[in-house]
């Protein structure tokens, strides 16, 4: 029998699943592709908003590669799966923006796979890339 879950419960289960997969791969000395987030966490669980200029491009507010790398660093430093789950929950969000805004952030600003200078997990605004790109969320 299939158990019914609320959307909030399903989101938390999906994020915990990602943290567990990353941990398992880390524990075995193997890497995991940053697309793991897209595979295990449906967009509607993490959709944060839509740009005033368009919505034809799905943009992770913090690049998935950074979230994955930080999770591995946290495990290196002795963090638990629950710690990593919290970090992922805080940073894995999507905003729909225009293609032009995405090109500006990725190419002009050079922020495709990084955050603005000085940004740190746990201290910086997760929306810093979008702010740097002058993206206004409706």
Coordinates of N, CA and C in Angstrom, one line a residue:
X1 N 0.8 -1.2 0.0 CA 0.0 0.0 0.0 C 0.9 1.2 0.0
X2 N 0.5 2.2 -0.9 CA 1.3 3.4 -1.0 C 0.8 4.4 0.1
X3 N 1.8 4.9 0.8 CA 1.5 5.9 1.9 C 1.4 7.3 1.3
X4 N 0.5 8.1 1.8 CA 0.3 9.4 1.2 C 1.1 10.4 2.1
X5 N 1.8 11.3 1.4 CA 2.6 12.3 2.0 C 2.2 13.7 1.6
X6 N 2.4 14.7 2.4 CA 2.2 16.1 2.0 C 3.3 16.5 1.1
X7 N 3.2 17.6 0.4 CA 4.3 18.1 -0.4 C 5.5 18.4 0.4
X8 N 5.3 19.0 1.6 CA 6.4 19.3 2.5 C 7.1 18.1 2.9
X9 N 6.4 17.1 3.2 CA 7.0 15.8 3.6 C 7.8 15.2 2.4
X10 N 7.2 15.2 1.2 CA 7.9 14.7 0.1 C 9.2 15.4 -0.2
X11 N 9.1 16.8 -0.1 CA 10.3 17.6 -0.3 C 11.4 17.2 0.7
X12 N 11.1 17.1 1.9 CA 12.1 16.7 2.9 C 12.7 15.3 2.7
X13 N 11.8 14.4 2.3 CA 12.3 13.0 2.0 C 13.2 13.1 0.8
X14 N 12.9 13.8 -0.2 CA 13.7 13.9 -1.4 C 15.1 14.5 -1.1
X15 N 15.1 15.6 -0.3 CA 16.3 16.3 0.1 C 17.2 15.3 1.0
X16 N 16.5 14.6 1.9 CA 17.3 13.6 2.7 C 17.9 12.6 1.8
X17 N 17.1 12.1 0.8 CA 17.6 11.1 -0.1 C 18.9 11.6 -0.8
X18 N 18.9 12.8 -1.3 CA 20.0 13.4 -2.0 C 21.2 13.4 -1.0
X19 N 21.0 13.9 0.2 CA 22.1 13.9 1.2 C 22.7 12.5 1.4
X20 N 21.8 11.5 1.5 CA 22.2 10.1 1.7 C 23.0 9.6 0.5
X21 N 22.6 9.9 -0.7 CA 23.3 9.5 -1.9 C 24.7 10.1 -1.9
X22 N 24.7 11.4 -1.7 CA 26.0 12.1 -1.7 C 26.9 11.5 -0.6
X23 N 26.4 11.2 0.6 CA 27.2 10.6 1.6 C 27.7 9.2 1.2
X24 N 26.8 8.4 0.6 CA 27.2 7.1 0.2 C 28.4 7.1 -0.8
X25 N 28.3 8.0 -1.8 CA 29.3 8.2 -2.8 C 30.6 8.7 -2.1
X26 N 30.4 9.7 -1.2 CA 31.6 10.2 -0.5 C 32.3 9.1 0.3
X27 N 31.5 8.3 1.0 CA 32.0 7.3 1.9 C 32.8 6.2 1.0
X28 N 32.4 6.0 -0.2 CA 33.0 5.0 -1.1 C 34.2 5.6 -1.8
X29 N 34.4 7.0 -1.7 CA 35.5 7.6 -2.4 C 35.2 7.9 -3.8
X30 N 33.9 7.9 -4.1 CA 33.4 8.2 -5.5 C 32.7 9.5 -5.5
X31 N 32.6 10.1 -6.7 CA 31.9 11.3 -6.8 C 30.5 11.1 -7.3
X32 N 29.7 12.1 -7.2 CA 28.3 12.0 -7.7 C 28.1 13.2 -8.6
X33 N 27.4 13.1 -9.7 CA 27.2 14.2 -10.6 C 26.2 15.2 -10.0
X34 N 26.4 16.5 -10.3 CA 25.6 17.5 -9.7 C 24.2 17.5 -10.2
X35 N 23.9 16.7 -11.2 CA 22.5 16.5 -11.7 C 21.7 15.7 -10.8
X36 N 22.3 15.1 -9.7 CA 21.6 14.3 -8.8 C 20.4 15.0 -8.2
X37 N 20.6 16.3 -8.0 CA 19.5 17.1 -7.4 C 18.3 17.1 -8.3
X38 N 18.5 17.3 -9.6 CA 17.4 17.4 -10.6 C 16.7 16.0 -10.7
X39 N 17.5 14.9 -10.5 CA 16.9 13.6 -10.6 C 16.1 13.3 -9.4
X40 N 16.5 13.7 -8.2 CA 15.8 13.2 -7.0 C 14.9 14.3 -6.4
X41 N 15.0 15.5 -6.8 CA 14.2 16.6 -6.2 C 13.4 17.3 -7.3
X42 N 12.1 17.0 -7.4 CA 11.3 17.7 -8.5 C 11.3 19.2 -8.3
X43 N 11.4 19.9 -9.5 CA 11.4 21.4 -9.5 C 10.3 22.0 -8.6
X44 N 9.1 21.4 -8.7 CA 8.0 22.1 -7.9 C 8.2 22.1 -6.4
X45 N 9.2 21.2 -5.9 CA 9.5 21.2 -4.5 C 10.3 22.4 -4.1
X46 N 11.1 22.9 -5.1 CA 12.1 24.0 -4.7 C 11.9 25.3 -5.6
X47 N 10.8 25.4 -6.3 CA 10.6 26.6 -7.1 C 10.3 27.7 -6.1
X48 N 11.1 28.8 -6.3 CA 11.1 29.9 -5.3 C 10.3 31.1 -5.9
X49 N 10.4 31.3 -7.2 CA 9.8 32.5 -7.8 C 10.0 32.6 -9.3
X50 N 9.5 33.7 -9.8 CA 9.6 34.0 -11.3 C 10.1 35.4 -11.5
X51 N 11.0 35.6 -12.4 CA 11.5 36.9 -12.7 C 10.4 37.7 -13.4
X52 N 10.5 39.0 -13.2 CA 9.6 40.0 -13.8 C 9.8 40.1 -15.3
X53 N 11.0 39.6 -15.8 CA 11.4 39.8 -17.2 C 11.2 38.5 -18.0
X54 N 10.7 37.4 -17.4 CA 10.5 36.2 -18.1 C 10.7 35.0 -17.3
X55 N 10.3 33.8 -17.8 CA 10.4 32.6 -17.0 C 10.7 31.4 -17.9
X56 N 11.5 31.6 -18.9 CA 11.8 30.5 -19.8 C 13.1 29.7 -19.5
X57 N 13.7 30.1 -18.4 CA 15.0 29.4 -18.0 C 14.9 29.1 -16.5
X58 N 15.2 27.9 -16.1 CA 15.2 27.5 -14.7 C 16.6 27.7 -14.2
X59 N 16.7 28.5 -13.2 CA 18.0 28.9 -12.6 C 18.1 28.4 -11.2
X60 N 19.1 27.6 -10.8 CA 19.3 27.3 -9.4 C 20.0 28.5 -8.8
X61 N 19.5 29.0 -7.7 CA 20.0 30.2 -7.1 C 21.4 30.0 -6.6
X62 N 21.8 28.8 -6.2 CA 23.2 28.5 -5.9 C 23.4 27.3 -6.8
X63 N 24.5 27.4 -7.6 CA 24.8 26.3 -8.6 C 24.9 24.9 -7.9
X64 N 24.3 23.9 -8.5 CA 24.2 22.6 -7.9 C 25.6 22.0 -7.7
X65 N 26.6 22.4 -8.5 CA 27.9 21.9 -8.4 C 28.5 22.4 -7.1
X66 N 28.2 23.6 -6.7 CA 28.7 24.2 -5.4 C 28.0 23.5 -4.2
X67 N 26.7 23.2 -4.3 CA 26.0 22.5 -3.2 C 26.6 21.2 -3.1
X68 N 26.8 20.4 -4.2 CA 27.4 19.1 -4.1 C 28.8 19.2 -3.5
X69 N 29.7 20.1 -4.0 CA 31.0 20.2 -3.5 C 31.0 20.6 -2.0
X70 N 30.1 21.4 -1.6 CA 30.1 21.8 -0.2 C 29.6 20.7 0.7
X71 N 28.7 19.9 0.2 CA 28.3 18.7 0.9 C 29.5 17.7 1.2
X72 N 30.3 17.5 0.1 CA 31.4 16.7 0.3 C 32.4 17.3 1.3
X73 N 32.6 18.6 1.2 CA 33.5 19.2 2.2 C 33.0 19.1 3.6
X74 N 31.7 19.2 3.8 CA 31.1 19.0 5.1 C 31.3 17.6 5.6
X75 N 31.1 16.6 4.7 CA 31.4 15.2 5.2 C 32.9 15.1 5.5
X76 N 33.8 15.7 4.7 CA 35.2 15.6 5.1 C 35.5 16.2 6.5
X77 N 34.7 17.2 6.9 CA 34.9 17.8 8.2 C 34.1 17.2 9.3
X78 N 33.4 16.0 9.0 CA 32.7 15.3 10.0 C 31.2 15.6 10.2
X79 N 30.7 16.4 9.3 CA 29.2 16.7 9.4 C 28.4 15.4 9.2
X80 N 27.2 15.5 9.7 CA 26.3 14.4 9.6 C 25.4 14.5 8.3
X81 N 24.7 13.4 8.0 CA 23.8 13.5 6.9 C 22.7 14.6 7.1
X82 N 22.3 14.7 8.4 CA 21.3 15.7 8.8 C 21.8 17.1 8.6
X83 N 23.1 17.3 8.9 CA 23.7 18.6 8.7 C 23.7 19.0 7.2
X84 N 24.1 18.0 6.4 CA 24.1 18.3 4.9 C 22.7 18.4 4.4
X85 N 21.8 17.7 4.9 CA 20.4 17.8 4.5 C 19.9 19.3 4.8
X86 N 20.2 19.8 5.9 CA 19.8 21.2 6.3 C 20.5 22.2 5.3
X87 N 21.7 22.0 5.0 CA 22.4 22.9 4.0 C 21.8 22.8 2.7
X88 N 21.5 21.6 2.2 CA 20.8 21.5 0.9 C 19.4 22.1 0.9
X89 N 18.7 21.9 2.0 CA 17.4 22.5 2.1 C 17.4 24.1 2.0
X90 N 18.5 24.6 2.6 CA 18.7 26.1 2.6 C 19.1 26.7 1.3
X91 N 19.7 25.9 0.4 CA 20.4 26.4 -0.8 C 19.8 25.9 -2.1
X92 N 19.1 24.8 -2.1 CA 18.6 24.2 -3.3 C 17.2 24.8 -3.6
X93 N 17.3 25.8 -4.4 CA 16.0 26.5 -4.9 C 16.2 26.9 -6.3
X94 N 15.1 27.0 -7.0 CA 15.0 27.4 -8.4 C 14.2 28.6 -8.6
X95 N 14.6 29.5 -9.5 CA 13.9 30.7 -9.9 C 13.8 30.6 -11.4
X96 N 12.6 30.9 -11.9 CA 12.5 30.9 -13.4 C 12.8 32.3 -13.8
X97 N 13.8 32.5 -14.7 CA 14.2 33.7 -15.2 C 14.2 33.7 -16.7
X98 N 14.5 34.9 -17.3 CA 14.6 35.0 -18.8 C 15.9 34.4 -19.3
X99 N 15.9 34.0 -20.5 CA 17.2 33.5 -21.1 C 18.2 34.6 -21.1
X100 N 17.8 35.8 -21.4 CA 18.8 36.9 -21.4 C 19.4 37.1 -20.0
X101 N 18.6 37.0 -19.0 CA 19.1 37.2 -17.6 C 20.1 36.0 -17.3
X102 N 19.7 34.8 -17.7 CA 20.6 33.7 -17.5 C 22.0 33.9 -18.2
X103 N 21.9 34.4 -19.5 CA 23.2 34.6 -20.2 C 24.0 35.7 -19.5
X104 N 23.3 36.7 -19.0 CA 24.1 37.8 -18.3 C 24.8 37.3 -17.1
X105 N 24.0 36.5 -16.3 CA 24.6 35.9 -15.0 C 25.7 35.0 -15.4
X106 N 25.5 34.0 -16.3 CA 26.5 33.0 -16.6 C 27.7 33.5 -17.4
X107 N 27.4 34.3 -18.4 CA 28.5 34.7 -19.3 C 29.1 36.0 -19.0
X108 N 28.3 37.0 -18.9 CA 28.8 38.4 -18.6 C 29.4 38.5 -17.2
X109 N 28.7 38.0 -16.2 CA 29.2 38.1 -14.9 C 30.1 36.9 -14.5
X110 N 30.1 35.8 -15.3 CA 30.9 34.7 -15.0 C 30.5 33.9 -13.8
X111 N 29.2 33.8 -13.5 CA 28.7 33.2 -12.3 C 28.0 31.9 -12.6
X112 N 28.3 31.2 -13.7 CA 27.5 30.0 -14.0 C 27.7 28.9 -13.0
X113 N 28.9 28.8 -12.5 CA 29.2 27.7 -11.5 C 29.9 28.3 -10.3
X114 N 29.6 29.5 -10.0 CA 30.2 30.1 -8.8 C 29.3 31.2 -8.2
X115 N 29.5 31.6 -7.0 CA 28.8 32.7 -6.4 C 29.6 34.0 -6.5
X116 N 29.1 35.1 -6.3 CA 29.9 36.4 -6.3 C 31.0 36.3 -5.2
X117 N 32.0 37.1 -5.5 CA 33.2 37.1 -4.6 C 32.8 37.4 -3.2
X118 N 33.4 36.6 -2.3 CA 33.1 36.8 -0.9 C 31.9 36.1 -0.3
X119 N 31.1 35.4 -1.2 CA 30.0 34.7 -0.7 C 30.4 33.4 0.0
X120 N 29.8 33.0 1.1 CA 30.1 31.8 1.8 C 28.8 31.1 2.2
X121 N 28.8 29.8 2.2 CA 27.7 29.0 2.7 C 27.4 29.3 4.1
X122 N 26.2 29.5 4.5 CA 25.8 29.8 5.8 C 25.9 31.2 6.2
X123 N 26.5 32.1 5.4 CA 26.7 33.5 5.8 C 26.1 34.4 4.7
X124 N 26.3 34.0 3.4 CA 25.9 34.8 2.3 C 24.4 34.6 1.9
X125 N 23.9 35.6 1.3 CA 22.5 35.5 0.7 C 22.5 34.5 -0.4
X126 N 21.7 33.4 -0.3 CA 21.6 32.5 -1.4 C 21.2 33.1 -2.8
X127 N 20.5 34.2 -2.7 CA 20.1 34.9 -3.9 C 21.1 35.9 -4.5
X128 N 22.3 35.8 -4.0 CA 23.4 36.8 -4.4 C 23.6 36.8 -5.9
X129 N 23.6 35.7 -6.6 CA 23.8 35.6 -8.0 C 22.7 36.4 -8.7
X130 N 21.5 36.2 -8.3 CA 20.4 36.9 -8.9 C 20.4 38.4 -8.7
X131 N 20.8 38.7 -7.5 CA 21.0 40.2 -7.2 C 22.1 40.8 -8.0
X132 N 23.2 40.1 -8.2 CA 24.3 40.6 -9.0 C 23.8 40.7 -10.5
X133 N 22.9 39.9 -10.9 CA 22.4 40.0 -12.3 C 21.2 40.9 -12.4
X134 N 20.8 41.6 -11.3 CA 19.7 42.6 -11.3 C 18.4 41.9 -11.7
X135 N 18.2 40.6 -11.2 CA 17.0 39.9 -11.5 C 16.0 40.3 -10.4
X136 N 14.8 40.7 -10.8 CA 13.7 41.0 -9.9 C 12.7 39.9 -9.9
X137 N 12.4 39.4 -8.7 CA 11.5 38.3 -8.6 C 10.1 38.8 -8.4
X138 N 9.1 38.3 -9.1 CA 7.8 38.8 -9.0 C 7.1 38.2 -7.8

